[in-house]
Coordinates of N, CA, C and O in Angstrom, one line a residue:
K163 N 93.0 -91.8 120.4 CA 91.8 -91.5 119.4 C 90.5 -91.7 120.0 O 89.6 -91.0 119.7
E164 N 90.4 -92.8 121.0 CA 89.2 -93.0 121.6 C 88.8 -91.8 122.5 O 87.6 -91.4 122.4
Q165 N 89.8 -91.2 123.1 CA 89.4 -90.0 124.0 C 88.9 -88.8 122.9 O 87.9 -88.2 123.3
E166 N 89.6 -88.7 121.8 CA 89.2 -87.8 120.9 C 87.7 -87.9 120.5 O 86.9 -87.1 120.4
R167 N 87.5 -89.2 120.0 CA 86.1 -89.6 119.6 C 85.0 -89.3 120.6 O 84.0 -88.8 120.3
I168 N 85.3 -89.6 121.9 CA 84.4 -89.4 122.9 C 84.1 -87.9 123.2 O 83.0 -87.4 123.2
C169 N 85.2 -87.1 123.1 CA 85.2 -85.6 123.3 C 84.3 -85.0 122.2 O 83.5 -84.2 122.4
R170 N 84.5 -85.5 120.8 CA 83.8 -85.0 119.8 C 82.3 -85.3 120.0 O 81.4 -84.6 119.7
E171 N 82.1 -86.6 120.4 CA 80.7 -87.1 120.5 C 79.9 -86.3 121.6 O 78.8 -85.9 121.4
L172 N 80.6 -86.0 122.6 CA 80.0 -85.2 123.8 C 80.0 -83.7 123.6 O 79.4 -82.9 124.4
G173 N 80.8 -83.2 122.5 CA 81.0 -81.7 122.3 C 81.9 -81.1 123.4 O 81.7 -80.0 123.6
N174 N 82.8 -81.9 123.9 CA 83.7 -81.4 124.9 C 84.9 -80.8 124.2 O 85.9 -81.5 124.0
V175 N 84.8 -79.6 123.8 CA 85.9 -79.1 123.1 C 87.3 -78.8 123.9 O 88.4 -78.8 123.4
D176 N 87.1 -78.6 125.1 CA 88.3 -78.3 126.0 C 89.0 -79.7 126.2 O 90.3 -79.9 126.1
G177 N 88.3 -80.8 126.4 CA 88.9 -82.2 126.4 C 89.5 -82.5 125.1 O 90.5 -83.1 125.0
L178 N 88.8 -82.0 123.9 CA 89.2 -82.3 122.7 C 90.7 -81.7 122.3 O 91.6 -82.4 121.9
Q179 N 90.8 -80.5 122.8 CA 92.0 -79.8 122.4 C 93.2 -80.5 123.3 O 94.3 -80.6 122.8
A180 N 92.9 -81.0 124.5 CA 93.9 -81.7 125.3 C 94.3 -82.9 124.6 O 95.4 -83.3 124.5
S181 N 93.3 -83.8 124.1 CA 93.5 -85.0 123.5 C 94.3 -84.8 122.2 O 95.3 -85.6 121.9
L182 N 94.0 -83.8 121.4 CA 94.7 -83.5 120.3 C 96.2 -83.2 120.5 O 97.1 -83.7 119.9
G183 N 96.4 -82.5 121.5 CA 97.9 -82.2 121.9 C 98.7 -83.4 122.3 O 99.8 -83.5 121.9
N184 N 97.9 -84.2 123.0 CA 98.7 -85.5 123.5 C 98.9 -86.4 122.3 O 100.0 -87.0 122.1
Q185 N 98.0 -86.5 121.3 CA 98.2 -87.3 120.2 C 99.2 -86.8 119.3 O 100.1 -87.5 118.7
A186 N 99.4 -85.4 119.3 CA 100.5 -84.7 118.4 C 101.7 -85.0 119.1 O 102.8 -85.3 118.2
L187 N 101.9 -85.1 120.3 CA 103.2 -85.3 120.9 C 103.6 -86.8 120.6 O 104.8 -87.0 120.4
I188 N 102.6 -87.8 120.6 CA 102.9 -89.1 120.3 C 103.3 -89.2 118.8 O 104.4 -89.9 118.5
L189 N 102.6 -88.5 118.0 CA 103.1 -88.6 116.6 C 104.5 -88.1 116.3 O 105.2 -88.6 115.5
K190 N 104.7 -87.0 116.9 CA 106.2 -86.5 116.8 C 107.1 -87.4 117.3 O 108.1 -87.5 116.6
A191 N 106.9 -88.0 118.4 CA 107.9 -88.9 118.8 C 108.0 -90.2 117.9 O 109.2 -90.6 117.8
R192 N 107.1 -90.4 117.2 CA 107.2 -91.5 116.3 C 107.7 -91.0 114.8 O 107.9 -91.8 113.9
G193 N 108.0 -89.7 114.7 CA 108.6 -89.2 113.5 C 107.5 -88.7 112.5 O 107.9 -88.1 111.4
D194 N 106.2 -88.7 112.8 CA 105.2 -88.2 111.8 C 105.1 -86.6 112.2 O 104.1 -86.3 112.9
L195 N 106.0 -85.9 111.6 CA 105.9 -84.5 111.9 C 104.7 -83.7 111.3 O 104.1 -82.8 111.9
D196 N 104.4 -84.3 110.1 CA 103.2 -83.6 109.5 C 102.0 -83.9 110.1 O 101.1 -82.9 110.3
G197 N 101.7 -85.1 110.6 CA 100.6 -85.5 111.3 C 100.5 -84.8 112.7 O 99.3 -84.3 113.1
A198 N 101.7 -84.5 113.4 CA 101.8 -83.9 114.7 C 101.4 -82.5 114.4 O 100.6 -81.8 115.1
M199 N 101.8 -81.8 113.3 CA 101.6 -80.4 113.1 C 100.0 -80.2 112.7 O 99.5 -79.2 113.3
K200 N 99.5 -81.1 112.0 CA 98.1 -81.0 111.7 C 97.2 -81.0 113.1 O 96.3 -80.0 113.2
L201 N 97.5 -81.9 113.9 CA 96.9 -81.9 115.2 C 97.0 -80.6 116.1 O 96.2 -80.1 116.7
H202 N 98.3 -80.2 116.1 CA 98.7 -79.0 116.9 C 97.9 -77.7 116.3 O 97.5 -76.9 117.1
K203 N 97.7 -77.8 114.9 CA 97.1 -76.6 114.4 C 95.6 -76.7 114.7 O 95.1 -75.7 115.1
E204 N 95.0 -77.8 114.8 CA 93.7 -77.9 115.2 C 93.5 -77.5 116.7 O 92.5 -76.9 117.2
K205 N 94.5 -78.0 117.6 CA 94.4 -77.6 119.0 C 94.5 -76.1 119.0 O 93.9 -75.4 119.9
E206 N 95.5 -75.5 118.2 CA 95.6 -74.0 118.4 C 94.4 -73.3 117.9 O 94.0 -72.4 118.7
R207 N 93.7 -73.7 117.0 CA 92.3 -73.1 116.5 C 91.4 -73.2 117.8 O 90.7 -72.2 118.1
I208 N 91.3 -74.3 118.4 CA 90.3 -74.6 119.5 C 90.7 -73.6 120.7 O 89.9 -73.0 121.3
C209 N 92.0 -73.6 121.0 CA 92.5 -72.8 122.1 C 92.1 -71.3 122.0 O 91.8 -70.5 122.7
R210 N 92.4 -70.9 120.6 CA 92.1 -69.4 120.3 C 90.6 -69.2 120.5 O 90.2 -68.1 121.0
E211 N 89.7 -70.2 120.1 CA 88.3 -70.0 120.2 C 87.8 -69.9 121.6 O 87.0 -69.2 122.1
L212 N 88.5 -70.9 122.4 CA 88.1 -70.9 123.9 C 88.8 -69.9 124.9 O 88.5 -69.8 126.0
G213 N 89.9 -69.2 124.2 CA 90.6 -68.4 125.1 C 91.5 -69.0 126.0 O 91.9 -68.6 127.1
K214 N 92.0 -70.3 125.7 CA 92.8 -71.1 126.6 C 94.3 -70.8 126.3 O 95.0 -71.4 125.6
V215 N 94.7 -69.6 126.9 CA 95.9 -69.1 126.7 C 97.1 -70.0 127.1 O 98.1 -70.2 126.1
E216 N 97.1 -70.6 128.1 CA 98.3 -71.5 128.5 C 98.4 -72.7 127.4 O 99.4 -73.0 126.9
S217 N 97.3 -73.2 127.2 CA 97.3 -74.4 126.2 C 97.7 -73.9 124.8 O 98.5 -74.6 124.0
L218 N 97.4 -72.7 124.4 CA 97.6 -72.1 123.2 C 99.1 -71.9 123.2 O 99.8 -72.3 122.1
A219 N 99.7 -71.5 124.3 CA 101.1 -71.1 124.3 C 102.0 -72.5 124.1 O 102.9 -72.5 123.4
I220 N 101.6 -73.5 124.9 CA 102.1 -74.8 124.7 C 102.0 -75.5 123.2 O 103.0 -75.9 122.6
S221 N 100.9 -75.3 122.6 CA 100.8 -75.7 121.3 C 101.6 -74.9 120.3 O 102.3 -75.7 119.5
L222 N 101.7 -73.6 120.4 CA 102.6 -72.9 119.6 C 104.0 -73.2 119.9 O 104.9 -73.4 118.9
A223 N 104.5 -73.6 121.1 CA 105.8 -73.9 121.2 C 106.1 -75.2 120.7 O 107.2 -75.3 120.0
N224 N 105.2 -76.2 120.8 CA 105.4 -77.6 120.1 C 105.4 -77.3 118.6 O 106.3 -78.0 118.0
Q225 N 104.7 -76.5 118.2 CA 104.7 -76.3 116.6 C 105.9 -75.7 116.2 O 106.6 -76.1 115.1
S226 N 106.5 -74.9 117.0 CA 107.9 -74.2 116.7 C 108.9 -75.2 116.6 O 109.7 -75.2 115.8
L227 N 108.8 -76.2 117.6 CA 109.8 -77.2 117.7 C 109.8 -78.1 116.4 O 110.9 -78.4 115.7
I228 N 108.6 -78.4 115.9 CA 108.4 -79.3 114.7 C 109.1 -78.4 113.5 O 109.6 -78.9 112.6
L229 N 108.6 -77.2 113.3 CA 109.0 -76.3 112.2 C 110.6 -76.1 112.3 O 111.0 -76.2 111.2
N230 N 111.2 -76.0 113.4 CA 112.7 -76.0 113.5 C 113.3 -77.2 113.0 O 114.2 -77.2 112.2
Q231 N 112.6 -78.5 113.3 CA 113.0 -79.8 112.9 C 112.9 -79.9 111.3 O 113.7 -80.5 110.7
Q232 N 111.9 -79.1 110.7 CA 111.7 -79.3 109.4 C 112.6 -78.1 108.6 O 112.4 -78.0 107.5
G233 N 113.3 -77.6 109.4 CA 114.2 -76.4 108.7 C 113.5 -75.2 108.4 O 114.1 -74.3 107.9
K234 N 112.5 -74.9 109.0 CA 111.7 -73.6 108.7 C 111.9 -72.8 110.0 O 110.9 -72.5 110.7
T235 N 113.1 -72.3 110.1 CA 113.5 -71.6 111.3 C 112.9 -70.2 111.4 O 112.6 -69.8 112.5
L236 N 112.7 -69.5 110.3 CA 112.1 -68.3 110.5 C 110.5 -68.4 111.0 O 110.3 -67.6 111.9
E237 N 109.9 -69.3 110.5 CA 108.5 -69.6 110.9 C 108.5 -70.1 112.5 O 107.7 -69.7 113.2
A238 N 109.4 -70.8 112.8 CA 109.7 -71.4 114.1 C 109.9 -70.2 115.1 O 109.3 -70.2 116.2
D239 N 110.7 -69.4 114.7 CA 111.2 -68.2 115.5 C 109.9 -67.3 115.8 O 109.7 -66.9 116.9
V240 N 109.1 -67.1 114.8 CA 107.8 -66.2 114.9 C 106.9 -66.9 116.0 O 106.4 -66.3 116.8
M241 N 106.8 -68.2 115.8 CA 105.9 -68.8 116.6 C 106.2 -69.0 118.1 O 105.5 -69.0 118.9
I242 N 107.6 -69.3 118.3 CA 108.0 -69.4 119.7 C 108.0 -68.1 120.3 O 107.7 -68.1 121.5
H243 N 108.2 -67.0 119.7 CA 108.1 -65.7 120.2 C 106.6 -65.4 120.6 O 106.3 -64.8 121.7
E244 N 105.7 -65.8 119.8 CA 104.3 -65.6 120.1 C 103.9 -66.4 121.5 O 103.3 -66.0 122.3
A245 N 104.5 -67.7 121.5 CA 104.2 -68.5 122.6 C 104.8 -67.9 123.8 O 104.1 -67.8 125.0
Y246 N 106.0 -67.4 123.8 CA 106.6 -66.7 124.9 C 105.8 -65.4 125.5 O 105.5 -65.3 126.6
D247 N 105.3 -64.6 124.4 CA 104.6 -63.4 124.7 C 103.3 -63.7 125.4 O 102.9 -63.1 126.4
L248 N 102.7 -64.8 124.9 CA 101.4 -65.2 125.6 C 101.6 -65.6 127.0 O 100.8 -65.3 127.8
A249 N 102.6 -66.5 127.1 CA 102.8 -67.2 128.4 C 103.3 -66.0 129.5 O 102.7 -65.9 130.5
S250 N 104.3 -65.2 129.0 CA 104.8 -64.1 130.0 C 103.7 -63.0 130.2 O 103.5 -62.5 131.4
G251 N 102.9 -62.8 129.1 CA 102.0 -61.7 129.2 C 100.7 -62.0 130.1 O 99.9 -61.1 130.4
H252 N 100.4 -63.3 130.3 CA 99.4 -63.8 131.1 C 99.7 -64.3 132.4 O 98.9 -65.0 132.9
G253 N 100.9 -64.1 132.8 CA 101.2 -64.7 134.2 C 101.6 -66.1 134.3 O 101.8 -66.6 135.4
Y254 N 101.9 -66.8 133.2 CA 102.4 -68.2 133.3 C 103.9 -68.2 133.3 O 104.6 -68.5 132.2
E255 N 104.5 -67.7 134.4 CA 106.0 -67.5 134.5 C 106.7 -68.9 134.3 O 107.7 -68.8 133.7
T256 N 106.2 -69.9 135.0 CA 107.0 -71.2 134.7 C 107.0 -71.6 133.2 O 108.1 -72.0 132.7
L257 N 105.9 -71.4 132.6 CA 105.8 -71.9 131.2 C 106.6 -70.8 130.4 O 107.3 -71.3 129.4
A258 N 106.6 -69.6 130.7 CA 107.4 -68.6 129.9 C 108.9 -69.0 130.1 O 109.6 -68.9 129.1
L259 N 109.3 -69.3 131.3 CA 110.7 -69.8 131.4 C 111.2 -71.0 130.7 O 112.2 -71.2 130.1
Q260 N 110.1 -72.0 130.6 CA 110.3 -73.2 129.6 C 110.5 -72.9 128.3 O 111.4 -73.2 127.5
I261 N 109.5 -71.9 127.8 CA 109.6 -71.5 126.4 C 110.9 -70.8 126.1 O 111.5 -70.9 125.1
K262 N 111.3 -69.9 127.0 CA 112.4 -69.0 126.9 C 113.6 -70.1 126.7 O 114.6 -69.8 125.9
G263 N 113.7 -71.1 127.5 CA 114.8 -72.2 127.2 C 114.7 -72.7 125.9 O 115.8 -73.0 125.3
L264 N 113.6 -72.9 125.3 CA 113.5 -73.4 124.0 C 114.0 -72.4 122.9 O 114.5 -72.7 121.8
M265 N 113.7 -71.2 123.3 CA 114.2 -70.1 122.3 C 115.8 -70.1 122.2 O 116.2 -69.7 121.1
N266 N 116.4 -70.5 123.2 CA 117.9 -70.4 123.2 C 118.4 -71.6 122.6 O 119.4 -71.8 122.1

């Protein structure tokens, strides 16, 4: 949260999206799926604005995992495919392979 506060204070949106993603992973590990999803959504919005394709694909993949845990398999499937398409379409081959593994 301190990193998030500093990034907001400085207007460092790239650092902010990274901080939000890290916090979301912690919340998910603690079982707060709604809180994690909220942070991932904010990260997604920032990544789209900044054109941060790799970070966007990671956020979408993480959101897909949460949706799947919540039983929202159709939404999860759409999101994981978008993540894969972004990663593979922009040359992030290692990430694309990781996402492909999640799809299976």
